[in-house]
Amino acid sequence: MANKKTILSEEIELSEIVLKKTNQAFAMIKQEDTVCMKKTHTRSKKMFKTQAAAIAGVCILAVSSISAAAAIHHYWGRGMNGNIQASDEQQRVLTEKNIAKVYSEEPDRPSLAVTNNGVTIEPDTVIVDERFVYMAFRISGYSVADRMEPGFDMVNVYQGDNPEDESAWVNMNGTMYDGIILDENGKPVYEDGTPIENYEDGSIISHYTDDNGNMEYMIQASVVDKNDSFLGKTLHVEFKNLGTFSKGAFTSAVDGNWNFEINLSAVSSTQNIRVGQKVEGTGFTMEDINISPISIKVNYSVSAAPAEKDDDLGIPEVKGVVLKDGTRIPYLTNPGRLGYTDSSKSNAYQIAGFARVLNIDEMAALIVLTSYENENVETLEIPISK
C-alpha cells in the first residue's frame, strides 16, 4: 500500500520489520572493515569532494581557459551534500547533464523564493531519476536553540494538479538537516569530522543552522507505481506552519504556508543491465537491474517464494556494490520497497534509493542480503558485466 503523501506532526510507532531492517544495517556495519554509509532521515530518528585535471599546452591563453573551465563547481548545498554523498566531479557531471539542478545558479532564483511572516523558503538543489527525487529547501529567518528540533506541522508533496487524486500520491519522507553525517567507517560525526561520543543514548547536539543562520529541509520521494516515472513531471511541495517538535507534539512558532511547483528534469540517467544470476540459497534469480547514479530497481524471477515472517517477504535485497578497483560500498541503498508483481509470486522486485552517487561504469558486483536470522547477516556478491 502506498505511503501517505503528507508528513504530519503525529508520532509514528516503528513496526517490527522496520526495527529488524535497522538491525540488519548495523549488523552489516559490524561485519565490514570499511563502510561507506550515511543516515536516512526521519523525524526524531537517525537512519548520508576531489577533482583533478592534468592539462598541458603551449598556449598560455588556452591553458588558462581550460583551467578556468575545470574549476567550475556546482555546489549542491549543505543539506544535499550531507544526505547523498558525491564528489565534486560527480556533482559537476550530474548538474551539467541536467540530472541535478542547483537553483542558486538560476537567473530567476529570487522569483522562486516564498516569504511568509518573515521566513523565506526557497528550493536549493533537486536531483531526479525515474524512481526517486531528492529535494533540498533553504529556510532563512528562523532558527532554534540547541537541543530543539525544528520542523513543519505539515509537508505535502504530490504530482499533477489534484492532491486528492491517488495518481498524484508519492512515497516520501522528510526532515530538517541536522548537520550529522556518517564517516567512511559508518560512525556518526559532525560535519567538521568531530566524533559523537554517545550517539546511541541520544547525547548529541544537532546543528540545524549553517554559518549564515539558514536551515535546510530535505525531502526524498519515490513513485508509488513501480512502473511510473518522475521524469518531466511537476511536483507540488507545500509547507505549513514552522515550529518545533517535543515528544511528538508540534508547537508552531511561525504560522503560514510556503508552496512550490518544482519542474523535474526529463533527462534519463538509467541503464538496463542483464544479470541472469541465481541468488544462491534462495528461490530467486536476479534477471536484470535498472540502475541510475542515485537509485536501483532489481527484477527477480521466483521458483519458490519463501514464507513471510512478520511482514518480511524474504526477497533478497541489494545493499551495496563492489567497484572494479576492489572498493566495497556495503551500505549504499536506503530503505526502499520490496514486493511481488502479482499474486502468483512468480516475479519480484526491489526499488531503493542510494545514500551516495554511484558511477555505474565503475561497478563490478552487487552486494546482496539474502537472509537475516538471529543477528547473523548473510550476504553474497553477484558479478555485473556490461
Coordinates of C-alpha atoms in Angstrom, one line a residue:
M1 CA 0.0 0.0 0.0
A2 CA 1.3 3.5 -0.8
N3 CA 2.7 5.6 1.9
K4 CA 0.8 8.8 2.8
K5 CA 1.9 11.7 0.7
T6 CA 1.7 14.0 3.8
I7 CA 4.1 14.3 6.7
L8 CA 2.1 15.0 9.9
S9 CA 3.2 16.0 13.4
E10 CA 1.9 12.8 15.0
E11 CA 4.3 10.2 16.5
I12 CA 4.8 7.1 14.4
E13 CA 5.5 3.7 16.1
L14 CA 8.1 1.7 14.3
S15 CA 6.9 -1.8 13.2
E16 CA 8.9 -4.9 13.9
I17 CA 10.0 -5.2 10.3
V18 CA 11.4 -1.6 10.3
L19 CA 13.3 -2.3 13.5
K20 CA 14.5 -5.6 12.0
K21 CA 15.9 -3.8 9.0
T22 CA 17.6 -1.2 11.2
N23 CA 19.3 -4.1 13.0
Q24 CA 20.3 -5.5 9.6
A25 CA 22.1 -2.3 8.8
F26 CA 24.1 -2.2 12.0
A27 CA 25.0 -5.9 11.7
M28 CA 26.3 -5.2 8.2
I29 CA 28.4 -2.4 9.6
K30 CA 30.0 -4.7 12.2
Q31 CA 31.0 -7.3 9.6
E32 CA 32.7 -4.9 7.2
D33 CA 36.1 -3.5 7.8
T34 CA 35.3 -0.3 5.8
V35 CA 31.8 1.0 5.3
C36 CA 30.7 4.0 3.2
M37 CA 27.3 4.9 4.6
K38 CA 25.0 7.7 5.6
K39 CA 21.8 8.2 7.6
T40 CA 18.3 8.2 6.2
H41 CA 16.5 10.9 8.0
T42 CA 13.1 10.6 9.5
R43 CA 11.8 12.9 12.2
S44 CA 13.4 12.1 15.6
K45 CA 15.2 9.1 14.1
K46 CA 18.7 8.8 12.6
M47 CA 18.6 6.3 9.6
F48 CA 24.3 10.2 4.4
K49 CA 34.8 16.4 -3.0
T50 CA 38.1 15.9 -5.3
Q51 CA 38.6 17.0 -8.8
A52 CA 41.8 16.5 -10.7
A53 CA 42.9 17.8 -14.1
A54 CA 46.3 17.4 -15.8
I55 CA 46.3 19.7 -18.8
A56 CA 49.4 20.7 -20.8
G57 CA 49.5 23.1 -23.7
V58 CA 51.8 25.5 -25.5
C59 CA 49.3 28.4 -25.5
I60 CA 49.0 30.2 -22.2
L61 CA 45.6 31.5 -23.0
A62 CA 44.3 28.1 -23.9
V63 CA 45.7 26.6 -20.7
S64 CA 44.1 29.4 -18.7
S65 CA 40.7 28.9 -20.3
I66 CA 40.8 25.2 -19.7
S67 CA 41.8 25.6 -16.1
A68 CA 39.0 28.1 -15.5
A69 CA 36.5 25.7 -17.0
A70 CA 37.8 22.8 -15.0
A71 CA 37.4 24.8 -11.8
I72 CA 33.6 25.2 -12.3
H73 CA 31.8 23.7 -9.4
H74 CA 28.1 23.3 -9.0
Y75 CA 27.7 23.3 -5.2
W76 CA 24.8 21.1 -4.1
G77 CA 24.5 22.8 -0.7
R78 CA 25.0 21.7 2.9
G79 CA 21.9 19.5 3.2
M80 CA 22.1 17.7 -0.1
N81 CA 25.8 17.0 0.5
G82 CA 25.0 15.6 3.9
N83 CA 22.3 13.3 2.6
I84 CA 23.7 11.9 -0.7
Q85 CA 27.5 11.8 -0.8
A86 CA 29.0 12.9 -4.0
S87 CA 32.5 14.0 -5.2
D88 CA 33.0 17.4 -6.9
E89 CA 33.2 15.7 -10.2
Q90 CA 30.0 13.7 -9.7
Q91 CA 28.2 16.9 -8.7
R92 CA 29.6 18.6 -11.8
V93 CA 28.6 15.8 -14.2
L94 CA 25.1 15.3 -12.9
T95 CA 24.4 19.1 -12.8
E96 CA 25.7 19.7 -16.3
K97 CA 23.7 16.7 -17.6
N98 CA 20.6 18.3 -16.0
I99 CA 20.1 15.3 -13.7
A100 CA 20.7 17.7 -10.8
K101 CA 19.6 21.3 -10.6
V102 CA 21.2 23.9 -8.4
Y103 CA 18.7 26.7 -8.0
S104 CA 21.2 29.3 -6.7
E105 CA 22.6 29.3 -10.3
E106 CA 19.2 30.0 -11.9
P107 CA 18.7 33.6 -13.2
D108 CA 15.1 33.6 -11.8
R109 CA 16.1 32.5 -8.3
P110 CA 14.6 35.5 -6.5
S111 CA 11.1 34.7 -8.0
L112 CA 11.3 31.1 -6.7
A113 CA 11.5 32.2 -3.0
V114 CA 8.4 32.4 -0.9
T115 CA 8.3 34.7 2.2
N116 CA 5.7 34.5 4.9
N117 CA 5.8 36.2 8.3
G118 CA 9.5 37.0 7.9
V119 CA 10.5 33.4 7.0
T120 CA 11.8 32.8 3.5
I121 CA 11.9 29.3 1.9
E122 CA 13.4 28.6 -1.5
P123 CA 14.5 25.4 -3.4
D124 CA 18.2 24.8 -3.2
T125 CA 19.0 21.6 -5.0
V126 CA 16.9 18.9 -6.8
I127 CA 18.2 15.5 -8.1
V128 CA 15.9 13.2 -10.1
D129 CA 15.7 10.0 -12.0
E130 CA 12.7 7.8 -13.0
R131 CA 12.0 6.5 -9.5
F132 CA 13.4 9.0 -7.0
V133 CA 13.7 12.7 -6.4
Y134 CA 15.9 14.3 -3.7
M135 CA 15.0 17.9 -2.8
A136 CA 16.6 20.4 -0.5
F137 CA 14.9 23.7 0.5
R138 CA 16.7 26.5 2.2
I139 CA 15.0 28.3 5.2
S140 CA 16.1 31.7 6.4
G141 CA 14.6 34.0 9.0
Y142 CA 14.0 31.3 11.6
S143 CA 16.3 29.3 14.0
V144 CA 16.0 27.2 17.1
A145 CA 18.0 26.8 20.3
D146 CA 20.3 23.8 20.8
R147 CA 18.5 20.5 21.5
M148 CA 15.3 21.8 20.0
E149 CA 14.0 20.0 16.9
P150 CA 12.6 22.3 14.2
G151 CA 10.0 21.1 11.7
F152 CA 6.8 21.8 10.0
D153 CA 3.2 21.0 11.1
M154 CA 2.6 19.5 7.6
V155 CA 4.6 18.8 4.5
N156 CA 2.6 17.7 1.4
V157 CA 4.1 16.5 -1.9
Y158 CA 2.1 15.4 -4.9
Q159 CA 2.2 15.2 -8.7
G160 CA -0.2 16.8 -11.1
D161 CA -3.0 19.3 -10.2
N162 CA -5.2 17.4 -7.8
P163 CA -3.7 16.4 -4.5
E164 CA -6.7 14.2 -3.6
D165 CA -6.2 12.0 -6.7
E166 CA -4.5 8.8 -5.8
S167 CA -2.4 9.0 -9.0
A168 CA -0.9 12.2 -7.6
W169 CA 0.5 10.5 -4.5
V170 CA 4.1 9.8 -3.9
N171 CA 6.0 7.9 -1.2
M172 CA 8.1 10.3 0.8
N173 CA 9.9 11.2 3.9
G174 CA 11.4 14.5 5.0
T175 CA 13.3 16.2 7.8
M176 CA 15.4 19.2 8.8
Y177 CA 19.1 18.5 8.0
D178 CA 20.8 18.3 11.4
G179 CA 24.5 18.6 10.5
I180 CA 25.2 15.0 11.4
I181 CA 26.7 12.6 8.9
L182 CA 28.3 9.2 8.9
D183 CA 32.0 8.9 8.1
E184 CA 33.7 6.4 5.9
N185 CA 33.7 3.9 8.7
G186 CA 30.0 4.2 9.3
K187 CA 30.4 6.2 12.5
P188 CA 28.2 9.3 13.2
V189 CA 30.3 12.6 13.2
Y190 CA 29.6 16.3 12.9
E191 CA 30.2 17.9 9.6
D192 CA 33.7 19.0 10.6
G193 CA 34.6 15.4 11.4
T194 CA 34.3 15.7 15.2
P195 CA 33.2 12.3 16.6
I196 CA 29.9 11.9 18.5
E197 CA 30.8 10.0 21.7
N198 CA 27.4 8.9 22.9
Y199 CA 25.3 8.7 19.8
E200 CA 23.4 5.6 20.8
D201 CA 22.0 7.2 24.0
G202 CA 20.9 10.3 22.2
S203 CA 23.5 12.6 23.8
I204 CA 24.1 14.7 20.7
I205 CA 23.7 18.3 19.8
S206 CA 22.2 18.8 16.3
H207 CA 23.5 21.6 14.2
Y208 CA 20.5 22.7 12.2
T209 CA 21.7 26.1 11.1
D210 CA 24.7 26.9 8.9
D211 CA 27.2 29.7 9.3
N212 CA 24.7 32.2 7.8
G213 CA 21.9 31.1 10.1
N214 CA 20.0 29.2 7.5
M215 CA 18.5 25.7 7.8
E216 CA 17.6 23.2 5.1
Y217 CA 14.7 20.8 4.8
M218 CA 15.3 17.5 3.0
I219 CA 12.7 15.5 1.1
Q220 CA 13.2 12.1 -0.6
A221 CA 10.2 11.0 -2.7
S222 CA 9.7 7.9 -4.8
V223 CA 7.0 6.8 -7.2
V224 CA 4.1 4.8 -5.9
D225 CA 3.6 2.7 -9.0
K226 CA 6.8 0.8 -9.7
N227 CA 6.3 1.4 -13.4
D228 CA 5.7 5.2 -13.1
S229 CA 8.4 7.9 -13.7
F230 CA 9.1 11.3 -12.3
L231 CA 10.9 12.5 -15.4
G232 CA 9.4 15.6 -16.9
K233 CA 6.8 15.8 -14.2
T234 CA 5.8 18.7 -11.9
L235 CA 5.9 18.2 -8.2
H236 CA 3.9 20.4 -5.8
V237 CA 5.6 20.9 -2.4
E238 CA 3.6 22.5 0.4
F239 CA 4.9 23.5 3.8
K240 CA 2.5 24.6 6.6
N241 CA 3.4 26.2 9.9
L242 CA 7.0 26.2 11.1
G243 CA 8.0 25.4 14.7
T244 CA 9.4 22.7 16.9
F245 CA 8.7 19.2 18.0
S246 CA 9.0 17.9 21.5
K247 CA 7.9 14.3 22.5
G248 CA 5.9 14.0 19.3
A249 CA 4.0 17.3 19.9
F250 CA 4.3 20.2 17.5
T251 CA 4.4 23.8 18.7
S252 CA 4.0 26.4 16.0
A253 CA 6.3 29.5 16.0
V254 CA 5.5 30.9 12.6
D255 CA 2.1 30.3 11.0
G256 CA 1.9 30.3 7.3
N257 CA 2.1 28.4 4.0
W258 CA 5.0 28.1 1.6
N259 CA 4.0 26.4 -1.6
F260 CA 6.2 25.5 -4.6
E261 CA 6.0 24.0 -8.1
I262 CA 9.1 22.0 -8.9
N263 CA 9.5 21.1 -12.6
L264 CA 11.6 18.0 -12.8
S265 CA 14.2 17.3 -15.5
A266 CA 13.2 14.9 -18.3
V267 CA 16.7 13.6 -18.7
S268 CA 17.2 9.9 -18.0
S269 CA 20.3 8.6 -16.4
T270 CA 19.4 4.9 -16.0
Q271 CA 21.0 1.9 -17.6
N272 CA 19.3 -1.5 -18.1
I273 CA 21.8 -4.3 -17.3
R274 CA 21.0 -8.0 -17.9
V275 CA 22.2 -10.2 -15.0
G276 CA 20.6 -13.7 -15.2
Q277 CA 22.2 -14.9 -12.0
K278 CA 20.6 -17.2 -9.4
V279 CA 20.8 -15.8 -5.9
E280 CA 22.3 -18.8 -4.2
G281 CA 20.5 -20.3 -1.2
T282 CA 17.2 -18.8 -2.3
G283 CA 14.4 -19.4 -4.9
F284 CA 15.2 -16.1 -6.6
T285 CA 17.0 -15.4 -9.9
M286 CA 18.2 -11.8 -10.5
E287 CA 17.1 -11.3 -14.1
D288 CA 18.1 -7.7 -14.6
I289 CA 18.6 -4.3 -13.0
N290 CA 17.6 -0.8 -14.0
I291 CA 20.2 1.5 -12.3
S292 CA 21.0 5.2 -12.2
P293 CA 23.6 7.1 -10.2
I294 CA 21.0 7.6 -7.4
S295 CA 18.8 4.5 -7.4
I296 CA 18.2 1.0 -8.5
K297 CA 15.3 -1.3 -9.5
V298 CA 16.0 -5.1 -9.3
N299 CA 13.8 -7.6 -11.1
Y300 CA 13.7 -11.2 -9.9
S301 CA 12.0 -14.4 -11.2
V302 CA 10.9 -16.7 -8.4
S303 CA 10.9 -20.5 -8.5
A304 CA 9.8 -20.9 -4.8
A305 CA 8.6 -17.9 -2.7
P306 CA 9.5 -18.2 0.9
A307 CA 7.0 -17.9 3.7
E308 CA 6.5 -14.5 5.1
K309 CA 7.8 -13.8 8.6
D310 CA 6.5 -10.7 10.4
D311 CA 5.8 -8.9 7.1
D312 CA 9.3 -9.9 5.9
L313 CA 8.8 -11.2 2.4
G314 CA 12.2 -12.9 2.2
I315 CA 13.1 -11.2 -1.0
P316 CA 16.8 -10.7 -1.5
E317 CA 18.0 -7.1 -1.2
V318 CA 20.8 -5.3 -3.0
K319 CA 22.6 -3.4 -0.2
G320 CA 25.8 -2.2 -1.9
V321 CA 28.3 -2.6 -4.6
V322 CA 31.9 -3.7 -5.3
L323 CA 33.8 -1.4 -7.6
K324 CA 36.2 -2.5 -10.3
D325 CA 39.2 -1.3 -8.2
G326 CA 38.0 -3.6 -5.3
T327 CA 36.4 -0.9 -3.2
R328 CA 33.4 -2.2 -1.3
I329 CA 30.4 0.0 -0.6
P330 CA 28.4 -2.4 1.5
Y331 CA 25.7 0.1 2.6
L332 CA 24.8 2.0 -0.5
T333 CA 21.0 1.7 -0.5
N334 CA 18.5 3.5 1.7
P335 CA 15.4 1.6 2.9
G336 CA 13.2 1.1 -0.2
R337 CA 10.4 -1.2 -1.3
L338 CA 10.2 -5.0 -2.0
G339 CA 7.3 -6.8 -3.4
Y340 CA 5.8 -9.3 -5.8
T341 CA 4.4 -8.2 -9.1
D342 CA 1.3 -10.3 -8.8
S343 CA -0.5 -12.9 -6.6
S344 CA 1.3 -15.8 -8.2
K345 CA 4.6 -14.6 -6.7
S346 CA 6.5 -15.7 -9.8
N347 CA 8.2 -12.4 -10.1
A348 CA 9.5 -9.9 -7.5
Y349 CA 11.2 -6.5 -7.4
Q350 CA 13.3 -4.2 -5.2
I351 CA 13.3 -0.4 -5.6
A352 CA 15.8 1.6 -3.5
G353 CA 17.5 5.0 -3.5
F354 CA 21.2 5.4 -2.9
A355 CA 23.0 7.1 0.0
R356 CA 25.8 8.3 -2.3
V357 CA 26.1 8.9 -6.0
L358 CA 27.3 5.8 -7.9
N359 CA 29.5 5.8 -11.0
I360 CA 27.7 2.9 -12.8
D361 CA 30.6 2.2 -15.1
E362 CA 32.9 1.5 -12.1
M363 CA 30.5 -1.2 -10.7
A364 CA 31.8 -4.8 -10.8
A365 CA 29.4 -6.6 -8.5
L366 CA 26.3 -6.2 -6.3
I367 CA 26.3 -7.0 -2.6
V368 CA 23.1 -8.8 -1.9
L369 CA 21.5 -9.5 1.5
T370 CA 19.9 -13.0 1.4
S371 CA 18.8 -13.5 4.9
Y372 CA 18.9 -12.1 8.4
E373 CA 18.4 -14.5 11.2
N374 CA 19.4 -14.3 14.9
E375 CA 21.6 -11.2 14.4
N376 CA 23.5 -13.0 11.6
V377 CA 23.6 -11.3 8.2
E378 CA 24.2 -13.4 5.1
T379 CA 25.3 -11.7 2.0
L380 CA 26.8 -12.7 -1.3
E381 CA 28.2 -10.9 -4.4
I382 CA 26.7 -11.1 -7.8
P383 CA 29.1 -10.1 -10.6
I384 CA 27.8 -7.5 -13.1
S385 CA 29.1 -7.5 -16.7
K386 CA 28.2 -4.8 -19.2

